[in-house]
Amino acid sequence: MGFSTGYFEPISAPLCYVLRHSQIDPIHSRANRLIPRLLIIALGLAASLWGAASTAQTLVLVSIDGFRWDYLDWPQAANMRTIAARGSRVTKLRTVYPSKTFPGHLSIATGLHPTEHGVIDNYFCRSDRTDCYSMGKGRKDPSWLAGIPLWTLVEQQGGRASTFFWPESDAPFANRLPTDYRAYDGRVPHRERVQQVVDWLALPEEQRPELVTLYFSVVDSASHTFGPAAPATLSAISEVDHQIAVLWQAIESINTQQDADINLMLVSDHGMSEVDPNLFIDTNTLPQPKGFKRVNGSTRVTYYQRDSDADIDGLAGTLDSMSDGRWRRLSSLDLAERHFENHPGVGDVIIETAPPRVFRRGGGQNADLRGMHGYPSTVEDMAAFLVAVGPDFQQGRVIPEAHQLDVYPVAATLLDLKVPDNIASDGGPLRAILLEP
């Protein structure tokens, strides 16, 4: 693929084919028949355990990749909006930099900035390594990864974690894997993902995981290919909205019938901006002097000095003179403000553009790209969302703004876990969603 966007599933077929054959299925009677099936499973297990009250808390953490902050108020997200009204919501969940899938997901999962957990982009190199990172590489080479993600924290403190596709959740952290995990396979239908989560939640209390994660990429994929407000993106939002309704109905049933304590949190890793192929910047026109490795990150281009004699100042001057307002070179102050420094992956020279532009090899020629993320959090379209509902969350609480890094300490508090000393936040304004903060 021509750019790094997370678990990007390109959609190149016509819209009518997408709606008939892809995971972006409109809500219809066949899908609705899944709800009774899930309830039968939950109720059947509840009957066998009647009278046994649960004392263990469970958090189901669901990521909807690319779900922009304002999508929650669109008609296609009616179920999630209803769920949010029964719990708490964050209007704008601010993102780490860059607002990319793997950095964002790992910051949510570890409570660390990307330069601290190690995955600073979906694809990047380092000045101290000859190889480069690409999405999911931690599974085979965990030396790229740092920090203690929530699923590892749960396991270290005697609990059980079950993950379904959360980025790098199939990689060992601190030499540990979750009790249950799945290697990423975007072909797995959404209904099967939800069914597996419900099966985990319907386990007897002593076997039920304390943490369950779930991941959907379809909104991100559609909005990249067609645009943030395209019909295919709206269909993707509707599809995920339906799956969340199915999941929440099953959780409510288990909570009621088993007196369980299962909570649901919905988050996204970033938003999405509309981009214009007519304004794309062809990376073939950028300088590539000897002694540097150039890496295109779509919203920015990074140069790594590979030869100590390579002229950094000369390259910087050339890029400044070529800009013509299409990009700006990031200063050390810019990087410090974004907590993007003191890491061998940061690079030596970075140029960054703004929407509706992106960097792309070949420019806008034959571009099947209408949406992009990765811009700084000052771009409003990059904001994500958060919804929290369940026995341990406040009802009717609306928080105007919080940060992705607030999720980790709040989740840990909910699950009664001791957190590492080096996490970046104490929970900030997000603590207000807890019934007992």
mmCIF file with all atom_site columns, N, CA and C in Angstrom, residues 67-70 91-95 268 270-272 377 379-385:
data_model
loop_
_atom_site.group_PDB
_atom_site.id
_atom_site.type_symbol
_atom_site.label_atom_id
_atom_site.label_alt_id
_atom_site.label_comp_id
_atom_site.label_asym_id
_atom_site.label_entity_id
_atom_site.label_seq_id
_atom_site.pdbx_PDB_ins_code
_atom_site.Cartn_x
_atom_site.Cartn_y
_atom_site.Cartn_z
_atom_site.occupancy
_atom_site.B_iso_or_equiv
_atom_site.pdbx_formal_charge
_atom_site.auth_seq_id
_atom_site.auth_comp_id
_atom_site.auth_asym_id
_atom_site.auth_atom_id
_atom_site.pdbx_PDB_model_num
ATOM 1  N N  . PHE A 1 67  ? -12.850 6.379  14.024 1.00 0.00 ? 67  PHE A N  1
ATOM 2  C CA . PHE A 1 67  ? -14.169 6.925  14.350 1.00 0.00 ? 67  PHE A CA 1
ATOM 3  C C  . PHE A 1 67  ? -13.986 8.346  14.871 1.00 0.00 ? 67  PHE A C  1
ATOM 4  N N  . ARG A 1 68  ? -14.267 9.306  14.021 1.00 0.00 ? 68  ARG A N  1
ATOM 5  C CA . ARG A 1 68  ? -14.022 10.713 14.350 1.00 0.00 ? 68  ARG A CA 1
ATOM 6  C C  . ARG A 1 68  ? -14.963 11.174 15.451 1.00 0.00 ? 68  ARG A C  1
ATOM 7  N N  . TRP A 1 69  ? -14.544 12.181 16.203 1.00 0.00 ? 69  TRP A N  1
ATOM 8  C CA . TRP A 1 69  ? -15.277 12.624 17.390 1.00 0.00 ? 69  TRP A CA 1
ATOM 9  C C  . TRP A 1 69  ? -16.728 12.964 17.105 1.00 0.00 ? 69  TRP A C  1
ATOM 10 N N  . ASP A 1 70  ? -17.028 13.528 15.931 1.00 0.00 ? 70  ASP A N  1
ATOM 11 C CA . ASP A 1 70  ? -18.390 13.970 15.645 1.00 0.00 ? 70  ASP A CA 1
ATOM 12 C C  . ASP A 1 70  ? -19.285 12.869 15.088 1.00 0.00 ? 70  ASP A C  1
ATOM 13 N N  . THR A 1 91  ? -16.595 14.247 24.548 1.00 0.00 ? 91  THR A N  1
ATOM 14 C CA . THR A 1 91  ? -16.896 14.827 23.242 1.00 0.00 ? 91  THR A CA 1
ATOM 15 C C  . THR A 1 91  ? -15.693 14.740 22.315 1.00 0.00 ? 91  THR A C  1
ATOM 16 N N  . LYS A 1 92  ? -14.528 15.184 22.808 1.00 0.00 ? 92  LYS A N  1
ATOM 17 C CA . LYS A 1 92  ? -13.303 15.117 22.001 1.00 0.00 ? 92  LYS A CA 1
ATOM 18 C C  . LYS A 1 92  ? -12.195 14.457 22.818 1.00 0.00 ? 92  LYS A C  1
ATOM 19 N N  . LEU A 1 93  ? -11.780 13.306 22.362 1.00 0.00 ? 93  LEU A N  1
ATOM 20 C CA . LEU A 1 93  ? -10.656 12.610 22.979 1.00 0.00 ? 93  LEU A CA 1
ATOM 21 C C  . LEU A 1 93  ? -9.404  12.981 22.188 1.00 0.00 ? 93  LEU A C  1
ATOM 22 N N  . ARG A 1 94  ? -8.532  13.770 22.792 1.00 0.00 ? 94  ARG A N  1
ATOM 23 C CA . ARG A 1 94  ? -7.335  14.242 22.098 1.00 0.00 ? 94  ARG A CA 1
ATOM 24 C C  . ARG A 1 94  ? -6.336  13.106 21.916 1.00 0.00 ? 94  ARG A C  1
ATOM 25 N N  . THR A 1 95  ? -5.594  13.192 20.836 1.00 0.00 ? 95  THR A N  1
ATOM 26 C CA . THR A 1 95  ? -4.706  12.095 20.452 1.00 0.00 ? 95  THR A CA 1
ATOM 27 C C  . THR A 1 95  ? -3.249  12.410 20.736 1.00 0.00 ? 95  THR A C  1
ATOM 28 N N  . SER A 1 268 ? -11.736 5.464  20.121 1.00 0.00 ? 268 SER A N  1
ATOM 29 C CA . SER A 1 268 ? -11.094 5.415  18.803 1.00 0.00 ? 268 SER A CA 1
ATOM 30 C C  . SER A 1 268 ? -9.687  5.964  18.927 1.00 0.00 ? 268 SER A C  1
ATOM 31 N N  . HIS A 1 270 ? -8.096  7.855  16.490 1.00 0.00 ? 270 HIS A N  1
ATOM 32 C CA . HIS A 1 270 ? -7.916  9.124  15.776 1.00 0.00 ? 270 HIS A CA 1
ATOM 33 C C  . HIS A 1 270 ? -9.176  9.416  14.982 1.00 0.00 ? 270 HIS A C  1
ATOM 34 N N  . GLY A 1 271 ? -9.239  10.610 14.420 1.00 0.00 ? 271 GLY A N  1
ATOM 35 C CA . GLY A 1 271 ? -10.318 10.961 13.515 1.00 0.00 ? 271 GLY A CA 1
ATOM 36 C C  . GLY A 1 271 ? -9.877  10.825 12.067 1.00 0.00 ? 271 GLY A C  1
ATOM 37 N N  . MET A 1 272 ? -10.392 11.712 11.205 1.00 0.00 ? 272 MET A N  1
ATOM 38 C CA . MET A 1 272 ? -10.071 11.633 9.784  1.00 0.00 ? 272 MET A CA 1
ATOM 39 C C  . MET A 1 272 ? -10.369 12.982 9.130  1.00 0.00 ? 272 MET A C  1
ATOM 40 N N  . SER A 1 377 ? -2.729  17.055 16.898 1.00 0.00 ? 377 SER A N  1
ATOM 41 C CA . SER A 1 377 ? -4.039  17.125 17.543 1.00 0.00 ? 377 SER A CA 1
ATOM 42 C C  . SER A 1 377 ? -4.671  18.498 17.453 1.00 0.00 ? 377 SER A C  1
ATOM 43 N N  . VAL A 1 379 ? -5.352  19.841 14.748 1.00 0.00 ? 379 VAL A N  1
ATOM 44 C CA . VAL A 1 379 ? -6.318  19.676 13.657 1.00 0.00 ? 379 VAL A CA 1
ATOM 45 C C  . VAL A 1 379 ? -7.556  19.008 14.257 1.00 0.00 ? 379 VAL A C  1
ATOM 46 N N  . GLU A 1 380 ? -8.673  19.729 14.299 1.00 0.00 ? 380 GLU A N  1
ATOM 47 C CA . GLU A 1 380 ? -9.856  19.257 15.021 1.00 0.00 ? 380 GLU A CA 1
ATOM 48 C C  . GLU A 1 380 ? -10.354 17.906 14.513 1.00 0.00 ? 380 GLU A C  1
ATOM 49 N N  . ASP A 1 381 ? -10.215 17.656 13.228 1.00 0.00 ? 381 ASP A N  1
ATOM 50 C CA . ASP A 1 381 ? -10.678 16.390 12.674 1.00 0.00 ? 381 ASP A CA 1
ATOM 51 C C  . ASP A 1 381 ? -9.930  15.183 13.222 1.00 0.00 ? 381 ASP A C  1
ATOM 52 N N  . MET A 1 382 ? -8.797  15.391 13.869 1.00 0.00 ? 382 MET A N  1
ATOM 53 C CA . MET A 1 382 ? -8.029  14.271 14.412 1.00 0.00 ? 382 MET A CA 1
ATOM 54 C C  . MET A 1 382 ? -8.603  13.771 15.738 1.00 0.00 ? 382 MET A C  1
ATOM 55 N N  . ALA A 1 383 ? -9.483  14.533 16.356 1.00 0.00 ? 383 ALA A N  1
ATOM 56 C CA . ALA A 1 383 ? -10.007 14.136 17.663 1.00 0.00 ? 383 ALA A CA 1
ATOM 57 C C  . ALA A 1 383 ? -10.793 12.833 17.569 1.00 0.00 ? 383 ALA A C  1
ATOM 58 N N  . ALA A 1 384 ? -10.641 12.011 18.593 1.00 0.00 ? 384 ALA A N  1
ATOM 59 C CA . ALA A 1 384 ? -11.317 10.722 18.685 1.00 0.00 ? 384 ALA A CA 1
ATOM 60 C C  . ALA A 1 384 ? -12.519 10.857 19.618 1.00 0.00 ? 384 ALA A C  1
ATOM 61 N N  . PHE A 1 385 ? -13.083 9.716  20.042 1.00 0.00 ? 385 PHE A N  1
ATOM 62 C CA . PHE A 1 385 ? -14.242 9.757  20.922 1.00 0.00 ? 385 PHE A CA 1
ATOM 63 C C  . PHE A 1 385 ? -14.097 8.716  22.023 1.00 0.00 ? 385 PHE A C  1
#
